[in-house]
Coordinates of C-alpha atoms in Angstrom, one line a residue:
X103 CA 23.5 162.6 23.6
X104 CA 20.5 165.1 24.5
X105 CA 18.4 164.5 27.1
X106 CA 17.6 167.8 28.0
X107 CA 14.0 167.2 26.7
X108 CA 13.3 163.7 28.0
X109 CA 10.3 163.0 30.0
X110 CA 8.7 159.5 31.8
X111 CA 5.4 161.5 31.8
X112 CA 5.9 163.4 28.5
X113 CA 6.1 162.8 24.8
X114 CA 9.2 164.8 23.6
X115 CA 7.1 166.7 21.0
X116 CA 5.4 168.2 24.1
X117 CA 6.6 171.9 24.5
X118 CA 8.3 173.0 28.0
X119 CA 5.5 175.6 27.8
X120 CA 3.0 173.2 27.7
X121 CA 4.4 170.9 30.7
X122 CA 5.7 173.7 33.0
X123 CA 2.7 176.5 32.7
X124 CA -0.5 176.2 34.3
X125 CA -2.4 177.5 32.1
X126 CA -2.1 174.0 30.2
X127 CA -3.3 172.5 33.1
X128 CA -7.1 171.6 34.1
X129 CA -8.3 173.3 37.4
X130 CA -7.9 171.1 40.1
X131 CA -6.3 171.6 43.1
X132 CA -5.0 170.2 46.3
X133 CA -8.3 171.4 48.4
X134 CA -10.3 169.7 45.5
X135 CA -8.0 166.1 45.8
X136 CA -8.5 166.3 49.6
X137 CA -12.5 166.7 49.1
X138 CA -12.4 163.7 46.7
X139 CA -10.2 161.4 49.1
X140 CA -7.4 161.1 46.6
X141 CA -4.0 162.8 48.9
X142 CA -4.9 159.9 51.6
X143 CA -4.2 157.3 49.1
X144 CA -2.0 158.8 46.5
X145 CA 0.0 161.5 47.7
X146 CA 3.9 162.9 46.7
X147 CA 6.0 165.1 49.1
X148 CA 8.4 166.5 46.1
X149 CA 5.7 168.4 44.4
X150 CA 2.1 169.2 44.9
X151 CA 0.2 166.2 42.9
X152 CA -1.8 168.8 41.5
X153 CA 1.0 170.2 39.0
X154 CA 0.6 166.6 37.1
X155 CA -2.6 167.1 35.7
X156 CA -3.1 167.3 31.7
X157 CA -5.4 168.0 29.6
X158 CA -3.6 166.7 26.7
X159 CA -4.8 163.2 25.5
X160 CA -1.2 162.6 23.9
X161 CA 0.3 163.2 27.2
X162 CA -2.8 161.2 29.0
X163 CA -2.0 158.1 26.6
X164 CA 1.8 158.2 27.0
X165 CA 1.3 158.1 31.1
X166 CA -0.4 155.0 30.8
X167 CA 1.2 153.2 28.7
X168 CA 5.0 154.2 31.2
X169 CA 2.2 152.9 34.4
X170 CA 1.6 149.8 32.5
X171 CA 5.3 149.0 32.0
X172 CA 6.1 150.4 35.8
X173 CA 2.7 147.5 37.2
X174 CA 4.0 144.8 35.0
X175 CA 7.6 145.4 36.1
X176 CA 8.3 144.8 39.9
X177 CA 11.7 146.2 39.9
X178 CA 11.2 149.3 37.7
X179 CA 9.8 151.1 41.3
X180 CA 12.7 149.4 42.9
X181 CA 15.1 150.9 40.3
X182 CA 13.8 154.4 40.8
X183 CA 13.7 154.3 44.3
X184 CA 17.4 153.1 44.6
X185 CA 18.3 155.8 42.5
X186 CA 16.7 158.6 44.7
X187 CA 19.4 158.9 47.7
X188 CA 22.1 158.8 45.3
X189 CA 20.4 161.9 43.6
X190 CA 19.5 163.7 46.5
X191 CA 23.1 163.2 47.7
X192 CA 24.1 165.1 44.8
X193 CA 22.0 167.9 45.5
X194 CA 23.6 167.7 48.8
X195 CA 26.8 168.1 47.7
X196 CA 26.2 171.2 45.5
X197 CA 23.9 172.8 48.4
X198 CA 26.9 172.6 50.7
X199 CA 29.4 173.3 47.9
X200 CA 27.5 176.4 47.3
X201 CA 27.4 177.6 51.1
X202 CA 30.9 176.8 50.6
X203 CA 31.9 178.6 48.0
X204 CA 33.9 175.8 47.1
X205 CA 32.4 174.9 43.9
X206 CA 35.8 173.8 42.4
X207 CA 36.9 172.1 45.3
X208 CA 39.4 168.8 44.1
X209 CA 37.0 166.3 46.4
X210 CA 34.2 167.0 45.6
X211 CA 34.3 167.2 41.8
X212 CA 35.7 163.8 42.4
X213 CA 32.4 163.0 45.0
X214 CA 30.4 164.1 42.0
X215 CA 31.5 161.9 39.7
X216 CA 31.3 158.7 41.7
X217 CA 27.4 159.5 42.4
X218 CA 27.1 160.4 38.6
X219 CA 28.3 157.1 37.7
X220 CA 26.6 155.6 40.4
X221 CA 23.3 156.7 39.7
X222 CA 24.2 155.5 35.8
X223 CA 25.4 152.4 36.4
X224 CA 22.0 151.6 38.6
X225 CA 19.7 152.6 36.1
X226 CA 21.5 150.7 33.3
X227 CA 21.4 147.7 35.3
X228 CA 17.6 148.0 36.6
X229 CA 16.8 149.1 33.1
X230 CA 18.5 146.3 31.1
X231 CA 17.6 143.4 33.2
X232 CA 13.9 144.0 32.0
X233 CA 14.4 145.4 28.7
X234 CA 12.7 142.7 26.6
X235 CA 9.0 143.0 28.6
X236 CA 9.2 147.2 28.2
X237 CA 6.6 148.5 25.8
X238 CA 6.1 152.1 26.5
X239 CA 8.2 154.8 25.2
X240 CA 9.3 156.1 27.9
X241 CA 11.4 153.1 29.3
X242 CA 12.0 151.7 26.0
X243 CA 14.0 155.2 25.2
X244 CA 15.1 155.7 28.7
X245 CA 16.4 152.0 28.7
X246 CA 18.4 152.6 25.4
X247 CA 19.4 155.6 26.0
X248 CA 21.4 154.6 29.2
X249 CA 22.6 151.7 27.6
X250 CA 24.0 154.0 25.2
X251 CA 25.7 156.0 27.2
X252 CA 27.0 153.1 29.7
X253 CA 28.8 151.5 26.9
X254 CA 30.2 154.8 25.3
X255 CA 33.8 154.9 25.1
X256 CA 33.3 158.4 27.0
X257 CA 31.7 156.7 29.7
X258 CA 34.4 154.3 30.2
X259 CA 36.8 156.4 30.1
X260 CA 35.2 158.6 32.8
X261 CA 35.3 155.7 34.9
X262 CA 39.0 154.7 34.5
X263 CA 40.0 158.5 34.6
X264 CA 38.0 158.8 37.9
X265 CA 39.3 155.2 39.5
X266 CA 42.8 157.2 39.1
X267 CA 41.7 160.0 40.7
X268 CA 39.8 158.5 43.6
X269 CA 43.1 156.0 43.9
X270 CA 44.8 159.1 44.5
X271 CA 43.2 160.1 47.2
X272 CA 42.5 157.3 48.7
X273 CA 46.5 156.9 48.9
X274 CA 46.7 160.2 51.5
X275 CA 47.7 158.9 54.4
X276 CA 49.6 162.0 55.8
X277 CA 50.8 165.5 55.0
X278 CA 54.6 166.6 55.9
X279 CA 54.3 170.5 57.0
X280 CA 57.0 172.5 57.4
X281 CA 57.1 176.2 59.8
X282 CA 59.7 178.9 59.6
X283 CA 60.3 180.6 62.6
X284 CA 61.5 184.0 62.8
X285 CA 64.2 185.0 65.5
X286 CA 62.2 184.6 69.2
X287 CA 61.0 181.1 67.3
X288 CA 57.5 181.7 66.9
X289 CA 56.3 180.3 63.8
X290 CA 56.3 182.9 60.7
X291 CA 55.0 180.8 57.8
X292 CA 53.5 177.3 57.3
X293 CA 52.9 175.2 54.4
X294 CA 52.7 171.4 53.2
X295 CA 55.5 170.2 52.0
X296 CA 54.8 166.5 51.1
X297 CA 51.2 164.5 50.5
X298 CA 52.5 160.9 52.0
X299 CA 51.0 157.5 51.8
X300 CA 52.0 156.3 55.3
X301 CA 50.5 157.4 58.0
X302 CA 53.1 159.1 60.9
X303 CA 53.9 157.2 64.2
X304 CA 53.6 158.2 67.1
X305 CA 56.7 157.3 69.6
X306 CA 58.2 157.7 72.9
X307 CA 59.6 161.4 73.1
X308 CA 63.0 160.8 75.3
X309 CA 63.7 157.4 73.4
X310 CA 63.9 159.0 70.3
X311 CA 65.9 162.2 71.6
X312 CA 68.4 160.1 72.9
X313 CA 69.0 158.1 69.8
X314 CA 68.5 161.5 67.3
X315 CA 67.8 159.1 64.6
X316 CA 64.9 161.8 63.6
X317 CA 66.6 161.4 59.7
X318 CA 66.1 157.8 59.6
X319 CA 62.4 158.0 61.2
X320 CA 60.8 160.7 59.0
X321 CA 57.2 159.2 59.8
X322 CA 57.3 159.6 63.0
X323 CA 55.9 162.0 65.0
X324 CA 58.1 163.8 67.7
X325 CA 55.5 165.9 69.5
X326 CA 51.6 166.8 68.4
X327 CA 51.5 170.3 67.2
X328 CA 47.5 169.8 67.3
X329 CA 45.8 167.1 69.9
X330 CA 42.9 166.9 66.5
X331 CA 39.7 165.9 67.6
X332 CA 40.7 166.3 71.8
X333 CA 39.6 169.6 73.3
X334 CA 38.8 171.7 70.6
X335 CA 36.1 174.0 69.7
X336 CA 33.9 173.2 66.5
X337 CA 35.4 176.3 64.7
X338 CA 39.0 175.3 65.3
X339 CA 38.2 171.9 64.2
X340 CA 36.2 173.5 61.5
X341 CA 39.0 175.8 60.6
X342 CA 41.9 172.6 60.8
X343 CA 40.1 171.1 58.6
X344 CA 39.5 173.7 55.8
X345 CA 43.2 174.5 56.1
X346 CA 43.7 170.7 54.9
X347 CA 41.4 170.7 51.9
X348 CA 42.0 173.5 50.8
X349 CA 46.4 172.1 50.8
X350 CA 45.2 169.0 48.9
X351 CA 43.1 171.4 46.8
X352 CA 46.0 173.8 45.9
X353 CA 48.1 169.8 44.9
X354 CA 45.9 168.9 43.2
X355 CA 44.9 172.2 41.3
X356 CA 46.3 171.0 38.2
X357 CA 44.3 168.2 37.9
X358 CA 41.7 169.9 38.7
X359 CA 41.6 172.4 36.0
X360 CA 42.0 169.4 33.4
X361 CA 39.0 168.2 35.0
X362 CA 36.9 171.0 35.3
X363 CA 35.4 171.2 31.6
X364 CA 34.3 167.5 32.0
X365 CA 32.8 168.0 35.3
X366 CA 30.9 171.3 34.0
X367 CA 30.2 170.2 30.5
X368 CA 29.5 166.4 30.5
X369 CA 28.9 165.2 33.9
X370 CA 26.9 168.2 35.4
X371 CA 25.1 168.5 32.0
X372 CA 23.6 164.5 32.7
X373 CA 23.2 165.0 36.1
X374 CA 20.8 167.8 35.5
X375 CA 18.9 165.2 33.3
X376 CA 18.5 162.9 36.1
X377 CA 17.5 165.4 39.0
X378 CA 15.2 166.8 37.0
X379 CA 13.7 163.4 36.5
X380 CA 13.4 163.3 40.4
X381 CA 9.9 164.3 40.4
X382 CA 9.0 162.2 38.2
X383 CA 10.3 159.0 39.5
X384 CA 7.9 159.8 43.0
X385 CA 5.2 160.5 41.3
X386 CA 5.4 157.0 39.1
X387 CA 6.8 154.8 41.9
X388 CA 3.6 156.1 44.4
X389 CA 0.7 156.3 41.4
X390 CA 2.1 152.6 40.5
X391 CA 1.7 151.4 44.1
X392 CA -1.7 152.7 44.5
X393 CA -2.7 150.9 41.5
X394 CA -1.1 148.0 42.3
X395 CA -2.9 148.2 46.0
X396 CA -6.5 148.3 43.6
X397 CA -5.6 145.3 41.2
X398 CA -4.4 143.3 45.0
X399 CA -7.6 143.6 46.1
X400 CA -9.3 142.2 43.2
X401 CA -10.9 146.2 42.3
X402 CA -10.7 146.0 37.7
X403 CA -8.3 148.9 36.3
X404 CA -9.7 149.7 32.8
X405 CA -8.0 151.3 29.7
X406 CA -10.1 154.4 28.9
X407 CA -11.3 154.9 25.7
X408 CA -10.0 158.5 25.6
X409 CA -12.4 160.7 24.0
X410 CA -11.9 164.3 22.8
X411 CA -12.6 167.2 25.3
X412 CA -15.3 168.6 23.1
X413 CA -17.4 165.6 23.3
X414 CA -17.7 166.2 26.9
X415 CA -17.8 161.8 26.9
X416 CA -18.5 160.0 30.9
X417 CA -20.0 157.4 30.3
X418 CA -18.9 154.0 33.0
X419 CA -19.7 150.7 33.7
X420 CA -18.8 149.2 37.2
X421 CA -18.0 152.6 38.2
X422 CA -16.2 152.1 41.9
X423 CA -14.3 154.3 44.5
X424 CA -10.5 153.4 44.7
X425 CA -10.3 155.6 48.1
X426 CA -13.1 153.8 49.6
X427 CA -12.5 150.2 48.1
X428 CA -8.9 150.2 50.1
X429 CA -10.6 150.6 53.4
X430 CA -13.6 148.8 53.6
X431 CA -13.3 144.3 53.5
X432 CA -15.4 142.3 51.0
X433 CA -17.0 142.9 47.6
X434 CA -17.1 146.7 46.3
X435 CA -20.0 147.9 44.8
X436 CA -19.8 149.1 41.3
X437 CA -22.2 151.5 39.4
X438 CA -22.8 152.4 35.9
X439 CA -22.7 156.2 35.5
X440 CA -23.6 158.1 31.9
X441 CA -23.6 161.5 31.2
X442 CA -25.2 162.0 27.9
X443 CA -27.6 163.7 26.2
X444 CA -30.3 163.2 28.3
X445 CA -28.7 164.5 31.4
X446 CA -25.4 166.2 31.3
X447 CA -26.2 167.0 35.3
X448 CA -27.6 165.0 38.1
X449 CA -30.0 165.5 40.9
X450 CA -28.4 162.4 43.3
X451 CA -30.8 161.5 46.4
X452 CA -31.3 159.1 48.7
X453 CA -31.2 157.9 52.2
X454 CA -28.6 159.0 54.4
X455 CA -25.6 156.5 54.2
X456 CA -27.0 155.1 51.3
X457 CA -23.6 155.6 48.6
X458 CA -24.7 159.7 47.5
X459 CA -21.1 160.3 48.4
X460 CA -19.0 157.7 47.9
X461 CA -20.4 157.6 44.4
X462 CA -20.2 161.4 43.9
X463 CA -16.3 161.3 44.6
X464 CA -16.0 158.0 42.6
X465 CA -16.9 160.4 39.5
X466 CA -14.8 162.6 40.6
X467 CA -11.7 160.5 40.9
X468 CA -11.7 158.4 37.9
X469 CA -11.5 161.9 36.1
X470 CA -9.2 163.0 38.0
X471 CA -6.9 159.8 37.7
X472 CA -7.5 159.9 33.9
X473 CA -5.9 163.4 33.9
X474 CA -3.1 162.2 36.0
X475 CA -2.8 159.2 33.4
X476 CA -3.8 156.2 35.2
X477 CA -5.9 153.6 34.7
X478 CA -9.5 153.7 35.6
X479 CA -11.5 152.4 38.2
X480 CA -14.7 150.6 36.4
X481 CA -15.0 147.8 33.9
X482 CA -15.4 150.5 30.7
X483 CA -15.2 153.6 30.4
X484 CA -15.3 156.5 27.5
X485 CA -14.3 159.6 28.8
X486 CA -13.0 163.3 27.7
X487 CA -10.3 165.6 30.0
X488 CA -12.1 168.4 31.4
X489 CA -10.9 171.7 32.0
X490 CA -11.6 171.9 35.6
X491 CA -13.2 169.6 38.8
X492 CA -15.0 171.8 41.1
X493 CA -16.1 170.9 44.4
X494 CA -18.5 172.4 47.2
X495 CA -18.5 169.8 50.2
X496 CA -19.7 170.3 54.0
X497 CA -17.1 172.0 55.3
X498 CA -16.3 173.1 58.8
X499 CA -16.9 176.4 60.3
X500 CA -14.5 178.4 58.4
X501 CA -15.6 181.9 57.5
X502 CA -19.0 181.7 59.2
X503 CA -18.4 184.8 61.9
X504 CA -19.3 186.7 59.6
X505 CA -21.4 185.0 56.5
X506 CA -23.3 182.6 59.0
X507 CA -23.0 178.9 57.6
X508 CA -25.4 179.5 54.4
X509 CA -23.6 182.6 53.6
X510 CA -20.8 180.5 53.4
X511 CA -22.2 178.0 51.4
X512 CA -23.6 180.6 49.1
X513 CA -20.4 182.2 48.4
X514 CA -18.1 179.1 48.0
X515 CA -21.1 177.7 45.4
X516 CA -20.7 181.4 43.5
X517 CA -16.9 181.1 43.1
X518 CA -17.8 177.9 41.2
X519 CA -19.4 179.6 38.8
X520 CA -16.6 181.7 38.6
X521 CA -14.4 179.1 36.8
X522 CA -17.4 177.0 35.2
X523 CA -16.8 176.6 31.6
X524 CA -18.9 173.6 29.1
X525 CA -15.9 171.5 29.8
X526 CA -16.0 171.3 33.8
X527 CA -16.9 168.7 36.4
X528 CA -18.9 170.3 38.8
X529 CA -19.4 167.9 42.2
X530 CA -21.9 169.1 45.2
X531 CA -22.4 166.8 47.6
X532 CA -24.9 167.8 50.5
X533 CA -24.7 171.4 49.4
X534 CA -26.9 174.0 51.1
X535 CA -27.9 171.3 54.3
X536 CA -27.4 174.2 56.5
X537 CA -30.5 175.7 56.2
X538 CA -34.2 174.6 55.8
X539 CA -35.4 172.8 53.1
X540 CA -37.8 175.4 51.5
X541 CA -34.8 177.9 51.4
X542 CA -32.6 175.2 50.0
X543 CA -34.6 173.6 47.5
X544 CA -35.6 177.2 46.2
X545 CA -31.5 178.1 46.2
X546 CA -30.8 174.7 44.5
X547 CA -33.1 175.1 41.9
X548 CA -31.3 178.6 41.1
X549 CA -27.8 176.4 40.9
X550 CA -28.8 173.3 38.9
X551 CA -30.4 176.0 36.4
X552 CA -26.9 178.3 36.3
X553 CA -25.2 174.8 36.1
X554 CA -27.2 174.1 33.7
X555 CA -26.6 177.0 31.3
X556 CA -23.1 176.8 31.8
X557 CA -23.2 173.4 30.2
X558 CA -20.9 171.2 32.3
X559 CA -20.9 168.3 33.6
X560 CA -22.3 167.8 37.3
X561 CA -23.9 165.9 40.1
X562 CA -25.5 167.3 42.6
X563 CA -25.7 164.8 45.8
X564 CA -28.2 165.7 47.9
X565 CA -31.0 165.3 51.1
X566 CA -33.9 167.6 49.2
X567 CA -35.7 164.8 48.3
X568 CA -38.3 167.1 46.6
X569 CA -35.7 168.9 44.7
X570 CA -36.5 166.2 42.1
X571 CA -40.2 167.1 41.3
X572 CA -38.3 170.7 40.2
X573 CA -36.4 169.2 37.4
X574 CA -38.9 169.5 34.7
X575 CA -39.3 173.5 35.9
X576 CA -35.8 173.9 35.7
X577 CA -35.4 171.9 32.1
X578 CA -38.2 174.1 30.8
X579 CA -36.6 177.0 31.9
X580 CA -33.1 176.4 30.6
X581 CA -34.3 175.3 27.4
X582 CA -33.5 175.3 24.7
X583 CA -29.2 176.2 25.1
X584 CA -29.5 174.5 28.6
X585 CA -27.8 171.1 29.0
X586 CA -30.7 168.6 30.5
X587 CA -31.2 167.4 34.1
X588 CA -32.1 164.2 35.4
X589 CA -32.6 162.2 38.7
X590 CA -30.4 159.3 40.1
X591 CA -31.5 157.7 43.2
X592 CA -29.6 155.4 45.8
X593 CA -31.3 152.3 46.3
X594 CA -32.8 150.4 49.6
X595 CA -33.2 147.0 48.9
X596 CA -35.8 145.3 51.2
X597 CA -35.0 148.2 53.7
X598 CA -31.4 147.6 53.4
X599 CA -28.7 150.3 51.6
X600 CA -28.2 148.3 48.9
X601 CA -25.2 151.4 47.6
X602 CA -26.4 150.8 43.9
X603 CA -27.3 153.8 42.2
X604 CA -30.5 154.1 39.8
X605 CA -31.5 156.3 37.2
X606 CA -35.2 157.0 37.9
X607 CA -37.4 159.7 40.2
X608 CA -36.3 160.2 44.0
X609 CA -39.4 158.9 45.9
X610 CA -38.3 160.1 49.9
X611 CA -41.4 158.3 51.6
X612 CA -40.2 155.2 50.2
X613 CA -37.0 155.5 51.7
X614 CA -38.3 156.8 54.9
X615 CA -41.4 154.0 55.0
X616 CA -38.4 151.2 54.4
X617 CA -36.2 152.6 57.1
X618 CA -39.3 152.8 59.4
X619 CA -39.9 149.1 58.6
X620 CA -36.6 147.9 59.6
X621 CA -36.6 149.7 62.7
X622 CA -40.0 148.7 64.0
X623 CA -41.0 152.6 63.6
X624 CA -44.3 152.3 61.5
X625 CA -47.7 153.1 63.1
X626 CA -48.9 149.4 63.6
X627 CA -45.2 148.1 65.0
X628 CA -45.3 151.0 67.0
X629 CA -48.9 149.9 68.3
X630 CA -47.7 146.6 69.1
X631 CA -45.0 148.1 70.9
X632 CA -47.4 150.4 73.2
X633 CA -50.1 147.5 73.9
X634 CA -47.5 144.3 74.7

């Protein structure tokens, strides 16, 4: 039975190229997850969650349809995360069998075994007590598969064969060892001479001397050659102990050897299977759980329609973010966000506070949960993979000794365009605030066009409120192999943040005019003020 190409998060058609090299995956890394929010809320310590990305639809479909089976099945997470101290006492065993060099050592071959078939026996059980509700491939093979090899007459023989062995064992109660002594009667050679299954006595020395019944009392103990465990060093406890195992290892050699070919070619072959599936298993169980933590709250988790990545497809309805949505109480707000030919990039302003960024990484992180193979975080959604999510958020004051802040900007903004392709997400959110707004807007307006040339995808959060009387400048001038530019604006509502995000011109006196309203700032309240 092969399952040296089975996958929870791959089709088997998918080559080991394709799901080991990088170069097969989109451009995001773990900086750009932290920007977005995403490594507070869904985060894996096996791996960096950044190796799981895909840019493969197949791969992006087959993920959903194994999270679907893992949210609808409670004890599928409870299956895999039983069966993750069993394997990582496996890799324990060979870790210290290897520092060892005791890789053929009788015990643990034996210890091997009994976590093989323990780790078996658990996923049969968790697997088949669901069976009939599984509908993705990937538990619906996994299940049969096990099943398969639980009820093979291999399998059952491995566990009679090993209830034998550990029986064996488990009968050692004592060894009988015998020392020669040379003339002057210091001891010359040692050896075992008998594995017992009584434990020796110990007795009252002159009692037994005087009756010299030692033949008739062969289990008990005359005098302690070694007080074991009573005023001695680690290494001669150490060393007592090695000197035992490796006795009951030279018995036992020939069943060892008989053993040997199974252990290597059968039971190590299958246990390779499952500890490669280790990674896995975290990244389901804690991609499940944040999903599950969405759909508890009452937040929708949409099927996308999956769109090809040359149709460079976002288009949402009741767009939320999943990061924020777990933190704050009450209703979230949603948002309908669509990149299409009218405006592949974005020009997002609006008062401070007012949603710029929340919605920004919302964008962000339903692509990037697509790519992972998740379900997204709107009401409807068509979307395409990108190749790459680029960030440039305030940062601290990293590299600015010697830049200054803007030079620091400036140069993080350039190694975007570095890695821009037609096929990228491009996010800024409050880019260039570290200078004045004449310098900023005339930097901007160099960016949106570059972005704009470079024909991704991209929003541009920021406080340049004028920035959007540009836009038509900047559309004439990329025309006509420039992708367009338009304006979204976060709303105030009767001089409240209302966090809903329009498609229409940035007007900043209105926003400042309604926050000067609600604070009693305008010239007359401010009269009224002076004169009471």
């Amino acid at each position: 039975m092969d399952f040296s190409k089975f996958s929870l998060i791959y089709p088997e058609n998918i080559s080991d190229e394709e799901r080991f090299s990088s170069k097969y995956r989109p451009d995001i890394d773990m900086f750009d997850l932290e920007e977005l929010g995403l490594l507070e809320a869904f985060n894996i310590k096996s791996s960096e969650l950044s190796e799981f990305f895909t840019m493969n639809t197949e791969v992006i479909k087959y993920r959903i349809d194994t999270f679907k089976d893992m949210i609808e099945n409670e004890s599928l997470s409870k299956t895999l995360l039983s069966l993750i101290p069993i394997l990582n006492d496996i890799m324990e065993l060979r870790r210290l069998e290897a520092d060892d060099g005791e890789t053929n050592s009788y015990l643990s071959s034996i210890t091997e075994i009994e976590l093989y078939i323990s780790s078996i026996d658990t996923l049969h059980d968790g697997l088949s007590a669901v069976r009939e509700n599984l509908k993705s491939k990937a538990f619906t093979s996994l299940a049969d598969r096990i099943a398969e090899l639980a009820d093979s007459d291999y399998y059952r023989e491995l566990n009679v064969k090993l209830n034998e062995l550990t029986n064996r064992v488990r009968e050692i109660k004592s060894v009988t060892i015998g020392v020669n002594l040379d003339a002057q009667l210091r001891p010359a050679e040692a050896g075992v001479l008998s594995i017992n299954a009584g434990s020796f006595r110990s007795g009252d020395v002159l009692e037994k001397i005087l009756r010299m019944n030692f033949k008739d009392d062969e289990y008990t103990c005359i005098a302690s050659l070694v007080p074991f465990g009573k005023k001695q060093s680690d290494n001669q406890k150490t060393a007592l102990s090695l000197a035992f195992n490796s006795a009951i290892n030279d018995v036992y050699k020939s069943s060892l050897r008989s053993w040997k070919k199974i252990v290597q070619m059968y039971v190590l072959e299958n246990t390779e299977f499952l500890l490669g599936l280790m990674p896995e298993f975290e990244f389901l169980v804690k991609g499940t759980k944040f999903q599950k933590k969405l759909l508890a709250k009452g937040c929708k988790l949409s099927y996308p329609k999956i769109r090809p990545m040359r149709e460079r497809a976002f288009s949402a309805k009741g767009l939320y973010n999943p990061c924020v949505a777990l933190k704050v109480e009450g209703e979230v707000v949603t948002n309908d966000i669509d990149f299409d030919d009218n405006a592949k990039i974005y020009v997002l302003s609006g008062p401070n506070r007012g949603g710029k960024s929340v919605i920004t990484c919302a964008v962000g992180l339903a692509q990037a949960m697509l790519q992972l193979g998740m379900y997204m975080p709107c009401d409807d959604i068509d979307i395409s993979p990108v190749d790459a999510i680029l960030t440039h958020f305030p940062t601290g004051a990293e590299d600015t000794i010697d830049k200054g802040r803007l030079g620091e900007e400036c140069a993080r903004l350039g190694d975007i365009f570095d890695k821009v392709s037609a096929y990228s997400l491009v996010l800024l959110d409050e880019s260039l605030s570290s200078t004045g707004s004449y310098e900023a807007s005339y930097i901007a307006a160099e960016v949106l066009a570059g972005l704009s040339k470079s024909g991704c995808r991209a929003i541009f959060s920021t406080h340049l409120h004028e920035l959007g009387g540009e836009i038509d400048r900047i559309n004439e001038m990329t025309a006509p192999d420039g992708v367009k530019i338009d304006t979204l604006v976060a709303g105030i509502e009767e001089g409240k943040r209302s966090f809903k995000i329009k498609r229409a011109k940035p007007d900043g006196k209105s926003y400042a005019r309604d926050i000067a309203e609600k604070y009693g700032l305008t010239y007359n309240e401010i009269l009224k003020k002076i004169q009471n």
